[in-house]
mmCIF file with all atom_site columns, C-alpha atoms in Angstrom:
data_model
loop_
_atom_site.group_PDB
_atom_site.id
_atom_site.type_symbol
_atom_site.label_atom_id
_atom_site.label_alt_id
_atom_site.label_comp_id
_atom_site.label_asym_id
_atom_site.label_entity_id
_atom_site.label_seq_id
_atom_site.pdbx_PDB_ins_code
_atom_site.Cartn_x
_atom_site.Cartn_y
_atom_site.Cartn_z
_atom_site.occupancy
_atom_site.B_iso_or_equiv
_atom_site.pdbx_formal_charge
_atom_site.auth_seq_id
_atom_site.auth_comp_id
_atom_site.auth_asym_id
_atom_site.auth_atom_id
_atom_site.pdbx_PDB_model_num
ATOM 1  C CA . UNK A 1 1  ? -21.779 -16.913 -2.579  1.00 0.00 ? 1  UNK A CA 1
ATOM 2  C CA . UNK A 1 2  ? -18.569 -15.106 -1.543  1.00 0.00 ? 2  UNK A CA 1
ATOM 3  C CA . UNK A 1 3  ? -18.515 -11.608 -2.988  1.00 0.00 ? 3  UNK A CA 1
ATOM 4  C CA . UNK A 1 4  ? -14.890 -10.356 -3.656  1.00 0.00 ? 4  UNK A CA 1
ATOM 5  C CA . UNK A 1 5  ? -13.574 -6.700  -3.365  1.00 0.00 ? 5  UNK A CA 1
ATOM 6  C CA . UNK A 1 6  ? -10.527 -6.774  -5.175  1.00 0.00 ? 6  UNK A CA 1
ATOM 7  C CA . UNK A 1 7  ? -9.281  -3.698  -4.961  1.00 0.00 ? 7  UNK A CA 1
ATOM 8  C CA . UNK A 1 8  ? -10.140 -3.916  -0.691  1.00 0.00 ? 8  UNK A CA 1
ATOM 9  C CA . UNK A 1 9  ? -7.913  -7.242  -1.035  1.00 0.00 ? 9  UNK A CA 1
ATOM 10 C CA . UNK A 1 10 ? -5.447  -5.664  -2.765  1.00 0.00 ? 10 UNK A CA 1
ATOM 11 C CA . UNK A 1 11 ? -4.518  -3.071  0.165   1.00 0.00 ? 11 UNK A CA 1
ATOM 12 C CA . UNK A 1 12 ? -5.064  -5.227  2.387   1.00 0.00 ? 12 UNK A CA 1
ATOM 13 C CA . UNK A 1 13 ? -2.525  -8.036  0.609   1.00 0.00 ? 13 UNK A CA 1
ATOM 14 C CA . UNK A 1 14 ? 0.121   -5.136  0.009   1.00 0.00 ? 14 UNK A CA 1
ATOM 15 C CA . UNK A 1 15 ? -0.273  -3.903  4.046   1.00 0.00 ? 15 UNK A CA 1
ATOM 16 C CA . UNK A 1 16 ? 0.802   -6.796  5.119   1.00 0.00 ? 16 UNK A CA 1
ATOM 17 C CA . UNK A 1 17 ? 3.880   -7.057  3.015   1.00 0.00 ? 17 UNK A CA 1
ATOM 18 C CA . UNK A 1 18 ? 4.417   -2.922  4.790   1.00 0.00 ? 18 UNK A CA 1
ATOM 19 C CA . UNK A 1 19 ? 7.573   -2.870  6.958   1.00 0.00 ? 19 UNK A CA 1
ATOM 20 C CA . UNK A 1 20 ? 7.930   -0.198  9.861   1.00 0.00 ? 20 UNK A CA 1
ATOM 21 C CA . UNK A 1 21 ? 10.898  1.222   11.304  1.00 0.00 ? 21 UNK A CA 1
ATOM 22 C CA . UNK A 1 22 ? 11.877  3.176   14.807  1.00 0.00 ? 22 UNK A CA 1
ATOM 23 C CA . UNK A 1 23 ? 13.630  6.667   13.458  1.00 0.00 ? 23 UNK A CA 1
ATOM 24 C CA . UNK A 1 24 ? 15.906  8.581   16.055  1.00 0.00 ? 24 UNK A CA 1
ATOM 25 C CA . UNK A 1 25 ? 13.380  10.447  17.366  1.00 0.00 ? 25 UNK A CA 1
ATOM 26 C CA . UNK A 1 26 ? 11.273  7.907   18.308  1.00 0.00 ? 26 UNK A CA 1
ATOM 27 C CA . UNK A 1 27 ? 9.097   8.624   15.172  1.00 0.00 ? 27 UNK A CA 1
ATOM 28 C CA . UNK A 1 28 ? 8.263   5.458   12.456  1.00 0.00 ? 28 UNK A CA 1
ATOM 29 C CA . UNK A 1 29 ? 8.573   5.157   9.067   1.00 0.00 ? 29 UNK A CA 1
ATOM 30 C CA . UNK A 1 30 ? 6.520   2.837   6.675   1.00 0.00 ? 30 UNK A CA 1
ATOM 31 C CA . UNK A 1 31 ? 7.067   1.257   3.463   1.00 0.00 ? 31 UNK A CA 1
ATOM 32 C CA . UNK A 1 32 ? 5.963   -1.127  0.887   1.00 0.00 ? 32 UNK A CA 1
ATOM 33 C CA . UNK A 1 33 ? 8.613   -2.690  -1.188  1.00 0.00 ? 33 UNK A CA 1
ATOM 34 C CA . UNK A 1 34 ? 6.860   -4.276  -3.809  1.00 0.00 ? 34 UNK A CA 1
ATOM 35 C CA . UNK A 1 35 ? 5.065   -0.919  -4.128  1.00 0.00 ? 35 UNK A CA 1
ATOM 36 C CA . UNK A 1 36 ? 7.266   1.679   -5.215  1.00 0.00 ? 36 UNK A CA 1
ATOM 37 C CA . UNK A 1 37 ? 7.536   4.679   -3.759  1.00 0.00 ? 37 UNK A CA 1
ATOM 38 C CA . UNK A 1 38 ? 5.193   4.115   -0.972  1.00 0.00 ? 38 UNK A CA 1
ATOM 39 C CA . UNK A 1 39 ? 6.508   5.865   1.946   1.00 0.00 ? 39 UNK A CA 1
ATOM 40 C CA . UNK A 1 40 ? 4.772   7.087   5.290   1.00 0.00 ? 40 UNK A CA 1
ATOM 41 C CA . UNK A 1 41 ? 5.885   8.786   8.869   1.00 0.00 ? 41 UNK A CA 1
ATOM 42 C CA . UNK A 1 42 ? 3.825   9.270   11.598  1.00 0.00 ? 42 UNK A CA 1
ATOM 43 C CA . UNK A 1 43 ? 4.677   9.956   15.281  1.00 0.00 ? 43 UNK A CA 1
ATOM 44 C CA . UNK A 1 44 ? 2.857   6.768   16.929  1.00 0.00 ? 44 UNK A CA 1
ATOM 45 C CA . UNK A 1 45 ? 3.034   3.198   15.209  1.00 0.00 ? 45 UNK A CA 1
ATOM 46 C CA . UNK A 1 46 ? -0.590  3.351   14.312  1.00 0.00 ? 46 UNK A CA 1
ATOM 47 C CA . UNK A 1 47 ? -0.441  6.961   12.854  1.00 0.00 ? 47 UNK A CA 1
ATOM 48 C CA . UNK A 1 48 ? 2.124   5.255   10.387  1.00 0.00 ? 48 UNK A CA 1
ATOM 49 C CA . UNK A 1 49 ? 0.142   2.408   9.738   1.00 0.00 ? 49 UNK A CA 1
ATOM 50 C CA . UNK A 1 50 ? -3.111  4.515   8.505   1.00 0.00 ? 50 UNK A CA 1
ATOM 51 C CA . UNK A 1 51 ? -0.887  6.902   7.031   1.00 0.00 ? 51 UNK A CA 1
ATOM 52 C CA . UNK A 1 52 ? 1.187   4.724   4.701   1.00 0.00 ? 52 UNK A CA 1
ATOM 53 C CA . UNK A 1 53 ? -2.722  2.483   3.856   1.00 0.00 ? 53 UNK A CA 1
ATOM 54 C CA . UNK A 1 54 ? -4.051  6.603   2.517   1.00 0.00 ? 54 UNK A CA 1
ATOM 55 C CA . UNK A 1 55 ? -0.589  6.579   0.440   1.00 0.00 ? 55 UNK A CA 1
ATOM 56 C CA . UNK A 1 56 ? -1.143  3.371   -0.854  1.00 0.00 ? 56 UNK A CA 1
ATOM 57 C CA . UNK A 1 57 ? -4.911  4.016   -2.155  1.00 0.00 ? 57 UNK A CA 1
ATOM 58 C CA . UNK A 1 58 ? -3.556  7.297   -3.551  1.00 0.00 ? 58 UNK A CA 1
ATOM 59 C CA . UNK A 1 59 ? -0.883  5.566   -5.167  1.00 0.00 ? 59 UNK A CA 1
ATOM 60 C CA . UNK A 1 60 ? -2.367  2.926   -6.670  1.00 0.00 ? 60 UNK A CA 1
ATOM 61 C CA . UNK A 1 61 ? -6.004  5.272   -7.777  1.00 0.00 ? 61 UNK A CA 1
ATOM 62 C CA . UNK A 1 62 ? -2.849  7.669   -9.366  1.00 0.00 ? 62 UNK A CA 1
ATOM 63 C CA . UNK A 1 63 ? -1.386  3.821   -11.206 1.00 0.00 ? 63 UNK A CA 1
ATOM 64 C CA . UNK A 1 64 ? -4.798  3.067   -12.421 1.00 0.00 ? 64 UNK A CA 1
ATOM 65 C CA . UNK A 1 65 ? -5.556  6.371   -13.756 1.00 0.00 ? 65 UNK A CA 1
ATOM 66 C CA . UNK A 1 66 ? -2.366  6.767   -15.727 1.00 0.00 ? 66 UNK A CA 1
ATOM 67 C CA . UNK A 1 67 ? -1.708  3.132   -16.718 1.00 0.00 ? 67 UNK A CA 1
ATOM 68 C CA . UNK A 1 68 ? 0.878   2.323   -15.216 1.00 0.00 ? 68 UNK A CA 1
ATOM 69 C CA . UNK A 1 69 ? 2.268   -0.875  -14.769 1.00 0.00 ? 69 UNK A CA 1
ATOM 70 C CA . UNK A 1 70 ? 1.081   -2.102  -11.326 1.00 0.00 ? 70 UNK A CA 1
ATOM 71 C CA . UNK A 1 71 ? 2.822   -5.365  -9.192  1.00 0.00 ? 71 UNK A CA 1
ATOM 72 C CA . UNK A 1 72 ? 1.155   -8.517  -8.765  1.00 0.00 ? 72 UNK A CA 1
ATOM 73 C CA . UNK A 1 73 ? 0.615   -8.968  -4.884  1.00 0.00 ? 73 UNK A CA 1
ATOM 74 C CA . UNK A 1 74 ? -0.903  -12.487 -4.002  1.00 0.00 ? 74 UNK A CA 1
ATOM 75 C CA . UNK A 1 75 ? -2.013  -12.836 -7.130  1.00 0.00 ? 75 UNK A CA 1
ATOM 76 C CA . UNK A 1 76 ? -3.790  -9.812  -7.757  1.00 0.00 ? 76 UNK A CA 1
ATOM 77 C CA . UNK A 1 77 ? -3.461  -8.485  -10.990 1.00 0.00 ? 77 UNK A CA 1
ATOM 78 C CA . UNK A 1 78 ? -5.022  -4.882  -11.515 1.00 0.00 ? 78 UNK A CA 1
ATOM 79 C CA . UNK A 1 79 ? -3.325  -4.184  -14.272 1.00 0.00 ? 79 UNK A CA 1
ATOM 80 C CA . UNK A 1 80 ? -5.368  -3.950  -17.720 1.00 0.00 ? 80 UNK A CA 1
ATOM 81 C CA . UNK A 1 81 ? -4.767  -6.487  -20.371 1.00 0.00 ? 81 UNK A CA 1
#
């Protein structure tokens, strides 16, 4: 029996959808598009990386808590029906 962790899969299914961008001083930038608002910097690559995943479990904790209407990634639905 496979046990599921659907929230796990969820950030894990939006992270890979994250993309990264080289800023002028050498800095990166992350995003998630189908996740508004979901913005991170960090000075190395991987500093981004974990930064914008703790933005995106913040985020979507903060979704869940007030109801809002959260996006469908891979066919995950968290939202409440």
């Amino acid at each position: 029996m496979t046990v599921k962790f659907i929230l796990s899969e969820y950030v894990d299914k939006a992270m890979a959808e994250a993309t990264y961008d080289k800023l002028e001083d050498h800095s990166f930038v992350g995003k998630i598009p189908v996740c508004k608002g979901v913005i991170a910097f960090g000075s190395t690559l991987k500093e981004c990386q974990n930064e914008l995943r703790s933005t995106l479990e913040d985020w979507i904790l903060l979704g869940l808590k007030l109801r809002h209407r959260m996006p469908v990634i891979d066919n995950i639905d968290l939202n409440m029906q």
